[in-house]
PDB file of C-alpha atoms and ligand atoms in Angstrom:
ATOM      1  CA  MET A  16      13.883  12.868  18.943  1.00 61.00           C
ATOM      2  CA  ASN A  17      11.696  12.476  15.833  1.00 72.00           C
ATOM      3  CA  ALA A  18       8.101  11.248  16.019  1.00 77.00           C
ATOM      4  CA  LEU A  19       8.913   7.704  14.834  1.00 94.00           C
ATOM      5  CA  THR A  20      12.421   7.197  16.221  1.00 94.00           C
ATOM      6  CA  GLY A  21      13.213   3.492  16.550  1.00 91.00           C
ATOM      7  CA  GLN A  22      10.011   2.261  14.888  1.00 98.00           C
ATOM      8  CA  VAL A  23      10.387  -0.397  12.195  1.00 98.00           C
ATOM      9  CA  VAL A  24       8.097   0.021   9.176  1.00 98.00           C
ATOM     10  CA  LEU A  25       7.607  -2.401   6.288  1.00 99.00           C
ATOM     11  CA  ILE A  26       6.382  -0.733   3.075  1.00 99.00           C
ATOM     12  CA  THR A  27       5.337  -2.807   0.081  1.00 98.00           C
ATOM     13  CA  GLY A  28       5.366  -1.124  -3.315  1.00 98.00           C
ATOM     14  CA  ALA A  29       8.196   1.138  -2.155  1.00 98.00           C
ATOM     15  CA  SER A  30       9.781   1.354  -5.615  1.00 98.00           C
ATOM     16  CA  SER A  31       7.454   4.102  -6.895  1.00 98.00           C
ATOM     17  CA  GLY A  32       4.506   6.388  -6.221  1.00 98.00           C
ATOM     18  CA  ILE A  33       2.820   6.375  -2.815  1.00 98.00           C
ATOM     19  CA  GLY A  34       5.120   3.723  -1.322  1.00 98.00           C
ATOM     20  CA  GLU A  35       8.297   5.557  -2.309  1.00 98.00           C
ATOM     21  CA  ALA A  36       7.024   8.909  -0.993  1.00 98.00           C
ATOM     22  CA  THR A  37       5.921   7.274   2.271  1.00 98.00           C
ATOM     23  CA  ALA A  38       9.280   5.560   2.730  1.00 98.00           C
ATOM     24  CA  LYS A  39      11.063   8.921   2.445  1.00 98.00           C
ATOM     25  CA  LYS A  40       8.607  10.662   4.770  1.00 98.00           C
ATOM     26  CA  LEU A  41       8.694   8.015   7.511  1.00 98.00           C
ATOM     27  CA  ALA A  42      12.487   7.634   7.315  1.00 98.00           C
ATOM     28  CA  ALA A  43      12.789  11.422   7.723  1.00 97.00           C
ATOM     29  CA  ALA A  44      10.553  11.104  10.806  1.00 97.00           C
ATOM     30  CA  GLY A  45      13.017   8.617  12.331  1.00 97.00           C
ATOM     31  CA  ALA A  46      11.578   5.235  11.298  1.00 98.00           C
ATOM     32  CA  ARG A  47      13.770   2.345  10.107  1.00 98.00           C
ATOM     33  CA  VAL A  48      12.151   1.312   6.848  1.00 98.00           C
ATOM     34  CA  GLY A  49      11.944  -2.025   5.014  1.00 98.00           C
ATOM     35  CA  LEU A  50      11.690  -1.167   1.312  1.00 99.00           C
ATOM     36  CA  ALA A  51       9.789  -3.971  -0.460  1.00 99.00           C
ATOM     37  CA  ALA A  52       8.992  -4.390  -4.163  1.00 98.00           C
ATOM     38  CA  ARG A  53      10.256  -6.328  -7.204  1.00 98.00           C
ATOM     39  CA  ARG A  54      12.358  -3.639  -8.957  1.00 98.00           C
ATOM     40  CA  ALA A  55      15.556  -3.919  -6.939  1.00 98.00           C
ATOM     41  CA  ASP A  56      17.354  -1.149  -8.866  1.00 98.00           C
ATOM     42  CA  ARG A  57      14.705   1.368  -7.804  1.00 98.00           C
ATOM     43  CA  LEU A  58      14.854   0.154  -4.202  1.00 98.00           C
ATOM     44  CA  HIS A  59      18.650   0.471  -4.061  1.00 98.00           C
ATOM     45  CA  ALA A  60      18.446   4.041  -5.424  1.00 98.00           C
ATOM     46  CA  LEU A  61      15.828   4.904  -2.784  1.00 98.00           C
ATOM     47  CA  HIS A  62      17.913   3.229  -0.078  1.00 98.00           C
ATOM     48  CA  ALA A  63      20.915   5.370  -1.056  1.00 98.00           C
ATOM     49  CA  GLU A  64      18.802   8.532  -1.005  1.00 98.00           C
ATOM     50  CA  ILE A  65      17.366   7.764   2.448  1.00 98.00           C
ATOM     51  CA  GLU A  66      20.811   7.005   3.888  1.00 98.00           C
ATOM     52  CA  GLN A  67      22.233  10.162   2.359  1.00 98.00           C
ATOM     53  CA  GLN A  68      19.556  12.119   4.254  1.00 97.00           C
ATOM     54  CA  GLY A  69      20.626  10.410   7.495  1.00 97.00           C
ATOM     55  CA  GLY A  70      17.824   7.843   7.554  1.00 98.00           C
ATOM     56  CA  GLN A  71      17.886   4.055   7.948  1.00 98.00           C
ATOM     57  CA  ALA A  72      16.449   1.510   5.516  1.00 98.00           C
ATOM     58  CA  VAL A  73      16.918  -1.995   4.186  1.00 98.00           C
ATOM     59  CA  VAL A  74      16.122  -3.292   0.694  1.00 98.00           C
ATOM     60  CA  LEU A  75      13.720  -6.255   0.579  1.00 98.00           C
ATOM     61  CA  GLU A  76      13.313  -7.593  -2.950  1.00 98.00           C
ATOM     62  CA  MET A  77       9.815  -9.069  -2.715  1.00 98.00           C
ATOM     63  CA  ASP A  78       6.920 -10.247  -4.852  1.00 98.00           C
ATOM     64  CA  VAL A  79       3.869  -9.908  -2.585  1.00 98.00           C
ATOM     65  CA  ALA A  80       1.973 -12.464  -4.679  1.00 98.00           C
ATOM     66  CA  ASP A  81       4.566 -15.115  -3.755  1.00 98.00           C
ATOM     67  CA  LYS A  82       4.224 -16.287  -0.156  1.00 98.00           C
ATOM     68  CA  ALA A  83       7.787 -17.617   0.050  1.00 98.00           C
ATOM     69  CA  SER A  84       9.159 -14.302  -1.218  1.00 98.00           C
ATOM     70  CA  VAL A  85       7.088 -12.386   1.372  1.00 98.00           C
ATOM     71  CA  ASP A  86       8.220 -14.673   4.196  1.00 98.00           C
ATOM     72  CA  ALA A  87      11.878 -14.287   3.169  1.00 98.00           C
ATOM     73  CA  GLY A  88      11.557 -10.487   3.035  1.00 98.00           C
ATOM     74  CA  VAL A  89       9.921 -10.273   6.456  1.00 98.00           C
ATOM     75  CA  ARG A  90      12.596 -12.600   7.877  1.00 98.00           C
ATOM     76  CA  LYS A  91      15.311 -10.306   6.487  1.00 98.00           C
ATOM     77  CA  LEU A  92      13.607  -7.275   8.046  1.00 98.00           C
ATOM     78  CA  LEU A  93      13.434  -9.044  11.411  1.00 98.00           C
ATOM     79  CA  ASP A  94      17.055 -10.202  11.152  1.00 98.00           C
ATOM     80  CA  THR A  95      18.061  -6.593  10.453  1.00 98.00           C
ATOM     81  CA  TYR A  96      15.986  -4.675  12.990  1.00 98.00           C
ATOM     82  CA  GLY A  97      14.477  -7.294  15.348  1.00 98.00           C
ATOM     83  CA  ARG A  98      10.873  -6.046  15.346  1.00 98.00           C
ATOM     84  CA  ILE A  99       8.053  -4.739  13.137  1.00 98.00           C
ATOM     85  CA  ASP A 100       5.926  -1.845  14.324  1.00 98.00           C
ATOM     86  CA  VAL A 101       4.071  -0.948  11.119  1.00 98.00           C
ATOM     87  CA  ALA A 102       3.277  -2.800   7.892  1.00 99.00           C
ATOM     88  CA  PHE A 103       2.007  -0.614   5.027  1.00 99.00           C
ATOM     89  CA  ASN A 104       0.328  -2.916   2.480  1.00 98.00           C
ATOM     90  CA  ASN A 105       0.567  -0.572  -0.467  1.00 98.00           C
ATOM     91  CA  ALA A 106       1.649  -2.701  -3.481  1.00 98.00           C
ATOM     92  CA  GLY A 107      -1.016  -2.832  -6.168  1.00 98.00           C
ATOM     93  CA  LEU A 108      -1.868  -2.521  -9.833  1.00 98.00           C
ATOM     94  CA  MET A 109      -4.808  -1.199 -11.850  1.00 97.00           C
ATOM     95  CA  PRO A 110      -4.981  -2.415 -15.447  1.00 97.00           C
ATOM     96  CA  LEU A 111      -8.424  -1.118 -16.488  1.00 96.00           C
ATOM     97  CA  SER A 112     -10.494  -2.945 -19.104  1.00 96.00           C
ATOM     98  CA  SER A 113     -14.095  -3.894 -19.873  1.00 96.00           C
ATOM     99  CA  VAL A 114     -15.163  -7.299 -18.611  1.00 97.00           C
ATOM    100  CA  ASP A 115     -16.112  -8.378 -22.143  1.00 96.00           C
ATOM    101  CA  GLU A 116     -12.492  -7.960 -23.254  1.00 96.00           C
ATOM    102  CA  PHE A 117     -11.775 -10.998 -21.040  1.00 97.00           C
ATOM    103  CA  LYS A 118      -8.282  -9.931 -20.032  1.00 97.00           C
ATOM    104  CA  THR A 119      -8.291 -12.722 -17.484  1.00 98.00           C
ATOM    105  CA  ASP A 120      -4.511 -12.654 -16.979  1.00 98.00           C
ATOM    106  CA  GLU A 121      -4.855  -9.075 -15.754  1.00 97.00           C
ATOM    107  CA  TRP A 122      -7.786 -10.044 -13.489  1.00 98.00           C
ATOM    108  CA  ASP A 123      -5.676 -12.830 -11.977  1.00 98.00           C
ATOM    109  CA  ARG A 124      -2.765 -10.467 -11.434  1.00 98.00           C
ATOM    110  CA  MET A 125      -4.979  -7.942  -9.615  1.00 98.00           C
ATOM    111  CA  VAL A 126      -6.424 -10.656  -7.380  1.00 98.00           C
ATOM    112  CA  ASP A 127      -2.937 -12.039  -6.678  1.00 98.00           C
ATOM    113  CA  VAL A 128      -1.308  -8.695  -5.852  1.00 98.00           C
ATOM    114  CA  ASN A 129      -4.118  -6.436  -4.601  1.00 98.00           C
ATOM    115  CA  ILE A 130      -5.878  -9.064  -2.442  1.00 98.00           C
ATOM    116  CA  LYS A 131      -3.592 -12.037  -1.856  1.00 98.00           C
ATOM    117  CA  GLY A 132      -0.575  -9.755  -1.483  1.00 98.00           C
ATOM    118  CA  VAL A 133      -2.286  -8.017   1.454  1.00 98.00           C
ATOM    119  CA  LEU A 134      -3.158 -11.399   2.990  1.00 98.00           C
ATOM    120  CA  ASN A 135       0.366 -12.789   2.473  1.00 98.00           C
ATOM    121  CA  VAL A 136       2.042  -9.813   4.126  1.00 99.00           C
ATOM    122  CA  SER A 137      -0.501  -9.711   6.951  1.00 98.00           C
ATOM    123  CA  ALA A 138       0.091 -13.410   7.672  1.00 98.00           C
ATOM    124  CA  ALA A 139       3.860 -12.853   7.648  1.00 98.00           C
ATOM    125  CA  VAL A 140       3.951  -9.859  10.027  1.00 98.00           C
ATOM    126  CA  LEU A 141       1.115 -10.655  12.440  1.00 98.00           C
ATOM    127  CA  PRO A 142       2.903 -13.400  14.443  1.00 98.00           C
ATOM    128  CA  GLN A 143       5.665 -10.902  15.298  1.00 98.00           C
ATOM    129  CA  MET A 144       3.161  -8.154  16.159  1.00 98.00           C
ATOM    130  CA  ILE A 145       1.155 -10.573  18.312  1.00 98.00           C
ATOM    131  CA  GLU A 146       4.339 -11.545  20.156  1.00 98.00           C
ATOM    132  CA  GLN A 147       5.172  -7.863  20.675  1.00 98.00           C
ATOM    133  CA  HIS A 148       1.556  -7.195  21.733  1.00 98.00           C
ATOM    134  CA  SER A 149       1.735  -4.103  19.529  1.00 98.00           C
ATOM    135  CA  GLY A 150       1.744  -3.209  15.862  1.00 98.00           C
ATOM    136  CA  HIS A 151      -0.071  -1.364  13.103  1.00 98.00           C
ATOM    137  CA  ILE A 152      -1.230  -2.684   9.718  1.00 98.00           C
ATOM    138  CA  ILE A 153      -2.209  -0.120   7.091  1.00 98.00           C
ATOM    139  CA  ASN A 154      -3.931  -1.423   3.974  1.00 98.00           C
ATOM    140  CA  THR A 155      -4.366   0.574   0.785  1.00 98.00           C
ATOM    141  CA  SER A 156      -7.887   0.337  -0.504  1.00 98.00           C
ATOM    142  CA  SER A 157      -9.163   3.151  -2.747  1.00 98.00           C
ATOM    143  CA  VAL A 158     -12.109   5.385  -3.469  1.00 97.00           C
ATOM    144  CA  ALA A 159     -12.796   2.444  -5.838  1.00 97.00           C
ATOM    145  CA  GLY A 160     -13.086   0.279  -2.708  1.00 98.00           C
ATOM    146  CA  ARG A 161     -16.032   2.434  -1.575  1.00 97.00           C
ATOM    147  CA  LYS A 162     -17.926   2.860  -4.868  1.00 96.00           C
ATOM    148  CA  VAL A 163     -17.720   1.289  -8.311  1.00 95.00           C
ATOM    149  CA  PHE A 164     -16.975   3.980 -10.886  1.00 86.00           C
ATOM    150  CA  GLY A 165     -18.481   2.115 -13.821  1.00 86.00           C
ATOM    151  CA  GLN A 166     -16.916   0.809 -17.001  1.00 93.00           C
ATOM    152  CA  GLY A 167     -13.386  -0.499 -16.762  1.00 96.00           C
ATOM    153  CA  PHE A 168     -13.189  -0.654 -12.983  1.00 96.00           C
ATOM    154  CA  ALA A 169     -15.174  -3.857 -12.268  1.00 98.00           C
ATOM    155  CA  VAL A 170     -12.307  -6.165 -11.294  1.00 98.00           C
ATOM    156  CA  TYR A 171     -10.058  -3.468  -9.793  1.00 98.00           C
ATOM    157  CA  SER A 172     -12.967  -2.226  -7.644  1.00 98.00           C
ATOM    158  CA  ALA A 173     -13.754  -5.792  -6.612  1.00 98.00           C
ATOM    159  CA  THR A 174     -10.189  -6.204  -5.327  1.00 98.00           C
ATOM    160  CA  LYS A 175     -10.314  -2.919  -3.415  1.00 98.00           C
ATOM    161  CA  PHE A 176     -13.737  -3.721  -1.887  1.00 98.00           C
ATOM    162  CA  ALA A 177     -12.107  -6.967  -0.703  1.00 98.00           C
ATOM    163  CA  VAL A 178      -9.243  -5.002   0.867  1.00 98.00           C
ATOM    164  CA  SER A 179     -11.710  -2.683   2.652  1.00 98.00           C
ATOM    165  CA  ALA A 180     -13.696  -5.653   3.982  1.00 98.00           C
ATOM    166  CA  PHE A 181     -10.629  -7.579   5.146  1.00 98.00           C
ATOM    167  CA  THR A 182      -9.198  -4.469   6.791  1.00 98.00           C
ATOM    168  CA  GLU A 183     -12.316  -3.772   8.840  1.00 98.00           C
ATOM    169  CA  GLY A 184     -12.628  -7.431   9.838  1.00 98.00           C
ATOM    170  CA  LEU A 185      -8.962  -7.564  10.818  1.00 98.00           C
ATOM    171  CA  ARG A 186      -9.344  -4.391  12.900  1.00 98.00           C
ATOM    172  CA  MET A 187     -12.181  -5.945  14.860  1.00 98.00           C
ATOM    173  CA  GLU A 188     -10.174  -9.119  15.505  1.00 98.00           C
ATOM    174  CA  VAL A 189      -6.702  -7.915  16.445  1.00 98.00           C
ATOM    175  CA  GLY A 190      -7.373  -4.557  18.112  1.00 97.00           C
ATOM    176  CA  HIS A 191      -8.816  -5.627  21.448  1.00 95.00           C
ATOM    177  CA  LYS A 192      -7.147  -9.053  21.444  1.00 98.00           C
ATOM    178  CA  HIS A 193      -3.565  -8.165  20.491  1.00 98.00           C
ATOM    179  CA  ASN A 194      -3.317  -4.359  20.788  1.00 98.00           C
ATOM    180  CA  ILE A 195      -2.694  -4.059  17.019  1.00 98.00           C
ATOM    181  CA  ARG A 196      -4.030  -1.055  15.124  1.00 98.00           C
ATOM    182  CA  VAL A 197      -5.488  -1.455  11.616  1.00 98.00           C
ATOM    183  CA  THR A 198      -6.064   1.376   9.151  1.00 98.00           C
ATOM    184  CA  SER A 199      -7.700   1.484   5.729  1.00 98.00           C
ATOM    185  CA  ILE A 200      -6.411   4.197   3.404  1.00 98.00           C
ATOM    186  CA  GLN A 201      -8.706   5.083   0.530  1.00 98.00           C
ATOM    187  CA  PRO A 202      -7.043   7.546  -1.827  1.00 98.00           C
ATOM    188  CA  GLY A 203      -8.664   9.270  -4.773  1.00 97.00           C
ATOM    189  CA  ALA A 204      -6.751  10.084  -7.958  1.00 95.00           C
ATOM    190  CA  THR A 205      -3.041  10.350  -7.173  1.00 97.00           C
ATOM    191  CA  ALA A 206      -0.282  11.089  -9.696  1.00 95.00           C
ATOM    192  CA  THR A 207       1.789   7.869  -9.812  1.00 96.00           C
ATOM    193  CA  GLU A 208       2.716   5.094 -12.245  1.00 96.00           C
ATOM    194  CA  LEU A 209      -0.551   3.246 -11.472  1.00 95.00           C
ATOM    195  CA  THR A 210      -2.306   4.276 -14.669  1.00 90.00           C
ATOM    196  CA  GLN A 211       0.552   2.905 -16.810  1.00 91.00           C
ATOM    197  CA  HIS A 212      -0.616  -0.713 -16.346  1.00 89.00           C
ATOM    198  CA  THR A 213      -3.645  -0.273 -18.590  1.00 95.00           C
ATOM    199  CA  THR A 214      -3.337  -2.022 -21.955  1.00 93.00           C
ATOM    200  CA  SER A 215      -6.880  -1.433 -23.210  1.00 92.00           C
ATOM    201  CA  GLU A 216      -6.728   1.521 -25.648  1.00 91.00           C
ATOM    202  CA  GLU A 217     -10.220   2.790 -24.694  1.00 92.00           C
ATOM    203  CA  TYR A 218      -9.140   3.206 -21.089  1.00 93.00           C
ATOM    204  CA  VAL A 219      -5.718   4.637 -21.910  1.00 92.00           C
ATOM    205  CA  GLN A 220      -7.687   7.459 -23.594  1.00 92.00           C
ATOM    206  CA  MET A 221     -10.091   7.733 -20.636  1.00 89.00           C
ATOM    207  CA  ILE A 222      -7.194   8.086 -18.185  1.00 89.00           C
ATOM    208  CA  ALA A 223      -5.631  10.795 -20.357  1.00 87.00           C
ATOM    209  CA  GLY A 224      -8.996  12.610 -20.166  1.00 86.00           C
ATOM    210  CA  PHE A 225      -9.032  12.413 -16.323  1.00 83.00           C
ATOM    211  CA  SER A 226      -5.585  13.964 -16.220  1.00 79.00           C
ATOM    212  CA  GLY A 227      -6.907  17.032 -18.033  1.00 80.00           C
ATOM    213  CA  GLN A 228      -9.900  17.493 -15.701  1.00 87.00           C
ATOM    214  CA  LEU A 229      -8.584  16.673 -12.232  1.00 89.00           C
ATOM    215  CA  GLN A 230      -5.949  18.163 -10.011  1.00 92.00           C
ATOM    216  CA  PHE A 231      -4.437  14.845  -8.863  1.00 95.00           C
ATOM    217  CA  LEU A 232      -3.107  14.388  -5.346  1.00 97.00           C
ATOM    218  CA  SER A 233       0.648  13.938  -5.071  1.00 98.00           C
ATOM    219  CA  PRO A 234       2.086  10.742  -3.544  1.00 98.00           C
ATOM    220  CA  GLU A 235       3.408  12.984  -0.751  1.00 98.00           C
ATOM    221  CA  ASP A 236      -0.195  13.959   0.128  1.00 98.00           C
ATOM    222  CA  ILE A 237      -0.954  10.294   0.868  1.00 98.00           C
ATOM    223  CA  ALA A 238       2.374   9.854   2.676  1.00 98.00           C
ATOM    224  CA  ASP A 239       1.291  12.722   4.981  1.00 98.00           C
ATOM    225  CA  THR A 240      -1.863  10.809   5.912  1.00 98.00           C
ATOM    226  CA  VAL A 241       0.140   7.640   6.659  1.00 98.00           C
ATOM    227  CA  LEU A 242       2.420   9.670   8.925  1.00 98.00           C
ATOM    228  CA  PHE A 243      -0.677  11.098  10.644  1.00 98.00           C
ATOM    229  CA  ALA A 244      -2.096   7.601  11.288  1.00 98.00           C
ATOM    230  CA  VAL A 245       1.137   6.091  12.626  1.00 98.00           C
ATOM    231  CA  SER A 246       1.884   9.135  14.796  1.00 97.00           C
ATOM    232  CA  ALA A 247      -1.458   9.018  16.648  1.00 97.00           C
ATOM    233  CA  PRO A 248      -1.273   8.075  20.346  1.00 96.00           C
ATOM    234  CA  ARG A 249      -1.207   4.278  20.873  1.00 94.00           C
ATOM    235  CA  ASN A 250      -4.797   4.170  22.125  1.00 96.00           C
ATOM    236  CA  VAL A 251      -6.043   5.925  18.970  1.00 97.00           C
ATOM    237  CA  ASN A 252      -6.679   3.805  15.879  1.00 98.00           C
ATOM    238  CA  ILE A 253      -7.359   5.894  12.762  1.00 98.00           C
ATOM    239  CA  ALA A 254      -9.544   3.205  11.205  1.00 98.00           C
ATOM    240  CA  GLU A 255     -10.182   4.899   7.844  1.00 98.00           C
ATOM    241  CA  LEU A 256      -8.598   7.671   5.823  1.00 98.00           C
ATOM    242  CA  PHE A 257     -10.619   8.681   2.740  1.00 98.00           C
ATOM    243  CA  VAL A 258      -8.488  11.245   0.915  1.00 98.00           C
ATOM    244  CA  MET A 259      -9.695  12.889  -2.294  1.00 97.00           C
ATOM    245  CA  PRO A 260      -8.551  15.642  -4.635  1.00 96.00           C
ATOM    246  CA  THR A 261     -10.765  18.627  -3.881  1.00 96.00           C
ATOM    247  CA  ASN A 262     -12.183  18.644  -7.405  1.00 92.00           C
ATOM    248  CA  GLN A 263     -12.803  14.869  -7.742  1.00 92.00           C
ATOM    249  CA  VAL A 264     -16.495  13.888  -7.378  1.00 88.00           C
TER     250      VAL A 264
HETATM  251  P1  NDP B  22       2.611   2.757  -8.548  1.00 80.92           P
HETATM  252  O1  NDP B  22       2.363   1.968  -9.802  1.00 80.92           O
HETATM  253  O2  NDP B  22       3.474   3.954  -8.637  1.00 80.92           O
HETATM  254  O3  NDP B  22       3.171   1.805  -7.406  1.00 80.92           O
HETATM  255  C1  NDP B  22       2.772   0.468  -7.286  1.00 80.92           C
HETATM  256  C2  NDP B  22       3.814  -0.256  -6.476  1.00 80.92           C
HETATM  257  O4  NDP B  22       3.368  -1.615  -6.301  1.00 80.92           O
HETATM  258  C3  NDP B  22       5.176  -0.310  -7.154  1.00 80.92           C
HETATM  259  O5  NDP B  22       6.158   0.019  -6.215  1.00 80.92           O
HETATM  260  C4  NDP B  22       5.312  -1.760  -7.575  1.00 80.92           C
HETATM  261  O6  NDP B  22       6.668  -2.172  -7.465  1.00 80.92           O
HETATM  262  C5  NDP B  22       4.482  -2.456  -6.502  1.00 80.92           C
HETATM  263  N1  NDP B  22       4.072  -3.780  -6.918  1.00 80.92           N
HETATM  264  C6  NDP B  22       3.301  -4.152  -7.963  1.00 80.92           C
HETATM  265  N2  NDP B  22       3.207  -5.486  -8.040  1.00 80.92           N
HETATM  266  C7  NDP B  22       3.960  -5.975  -7.013  1.00 80.92           C
HETATM  267  C8  NDP B  22       4.278  -7.275  -6.563  1.00 80.92           C
HETATM  268  N3  NDP B  22       3.791  -8.365  -7.179  1.00 80.92           N
HETATM  269  N4  NDP B  22       5.068  -7.414  -5.481  1.00 80.92           N
HETATM  270  C9  NDP B  22       5.570  -6.322  -4.859  1.00 80.92           C
HETATM  271  N5  NDP B  22       5.309  -5.068  -5.233  1.00 80.92           N
HETATM  272  C10 NDP B  22       4.518  -4.904  -6.303  1.00 80.92           C
HETATM  273  O7  NDP B  22       1.155   3.144  -8.028  1.00 80.92           O
HETATM  274  P2  NDP B  22       0.614   3.829  -6.669  1.00 80.92           P
HETATM  275  O8  NDP B  22       1.706   4.364  -5.860  1.00 80.92           O
HETATM  276  O9  NDP B  22      -0.497   4.701  -7.073  1.00 80.92           O
HETATM  277  O10 NDP B  22      -0.042   2.551  -5.975  1.00 80.92           O
HETATM  278  C11 NDP B  22       0.071   2.245  -4.616  1.00 80.92           C
HETATM  279  C12 NDP B  22      -1.259   1.741  -4.105  1.00 80.92           C
HETATM  280  O11 NDP B  22      -2.208   2.802  -4.073  1.00 80.92           O
HETATM  281  C13 NDP B  22      -1.898   0.624  -4.938  1.00 80.92           C
HETATM  282  O12 NDP B  22      -2.413  -0.368  -4.082  1.00 80.92           O
HETATM  283  C14 NDP B  22      -3.030   1.344  -5.647  1.00 80.92           C
HETATM  284  O13 NDP B  22      -4.069   0.466  -6.004  1.00 80.92           O
HETATM  285  C15 NDP B  22      -3.426   2.340  -4.583  1.00 80.92           C
HETATM  286  N6  NDP B  22      -4.203   3.482  -5.038  1.00 80.92           N
HETATM  287  C16 NDP B  22      -3.664   4.358  -5.938  1.00 80.92           C
HETATM  288  C17 NDP B  22      -4.413   5.428  -6.398  1.00 80.92           C
HETATM  289  C18 NDP B  22      -3.907   6.354  -7.439  1.00 80.92           C
HETATM  290  O14 NDP B  22      -4.702   7.147  -7.977  1.00 80.92           O
HETATM  291  N7  NDP B  22      -2.627   6.333  -7.769  1.00 80.92           N
HETATM  292  C19 NDP B  22      -5.773   5.691  -5.866  1.00 80.92           C
HETATM  293  C20 NDP B  22      -6.206   4.729  -4.898  1.00 80.92           C
HETATM  294  C21 NDP B  22      -5.453   3.678  -4.500  1.00 80.92           C
HETATM  295  P3  NDP B  22       7.417  -3.205  -8.443  1.00 80.92           P
HETATM  296  O15 NDP B  22       6.804  -3.081  -9.798  1.00 80.92           O
HETATM  297  O16 NDP B  22       8.849  -2.742  -8.379  1.00 80.92           O
HETATM  298  O17 NDP B  22       7.231  -4.543  -7.813  1.00 80.92           O
END
């Protein structure tokens, strides 16, 4: 039997990067995986790949910023598998810009997805986990949720600080009361599509500069840490995972 046989895992942002790598890794470890994101074509391709490897998954077309869409996706997951053991709140975006560029649409989008998306999914899965008296919520903060890098990161960092704060507060509330584990993952620079959201030319150049200096983590490196957290014995809650490239300061 594999480490996660029978466990049902919801992963938001499963259509690329960290979410996609984690979906493959957990499915290979025996989990039944709910693949949530907006790009359905990507999710169907991933679904086919997981099934071809002998794994189990279901496609959940979902916009985490839209509460009704989240509720419908979670309902479909429950109709399919009947329980939820882990929810990995991983969907996010990082369009960098200076505050005085006033890209307020991008600020709103980050608040809606990075913060409200985590709240929407948490609200949708917690009633089931409370009923089960077991569960595990993993929220993706960032190194930028621990320190503000400086120019360009003000709003993105603010959203990730919010995720870190909510995650720690949630852990304190639902651990002893409902036997639900809560983990904050704080990755450093990881090679994904995340940097492609930036429209501000200054920061497109800055990101290109980072790529030359840093040996980025792979999405699989973060997937390994998620597997580590979910595989811990039930009485062990890995509350924080701060994972950095060795040469990132
Ligand atoms: P990607 O851009 O590769 O993945 C982001 C995922 O989020 C995509 O699957 C995208 O799917 C999904 N997403 C975006 N908006 C929505 C939405 N409204 N509803 C549902 N899904 C959505 O980047 P990463 O894999 O790097 O990002 C994953 C997480 O890791 C993010 O929270 C990011 O902030 C965090 N992180 C990343 C780091 C890095 O260096 N890469 C470092 C620290 C943290 P779709 O567009 O199909 O909806």
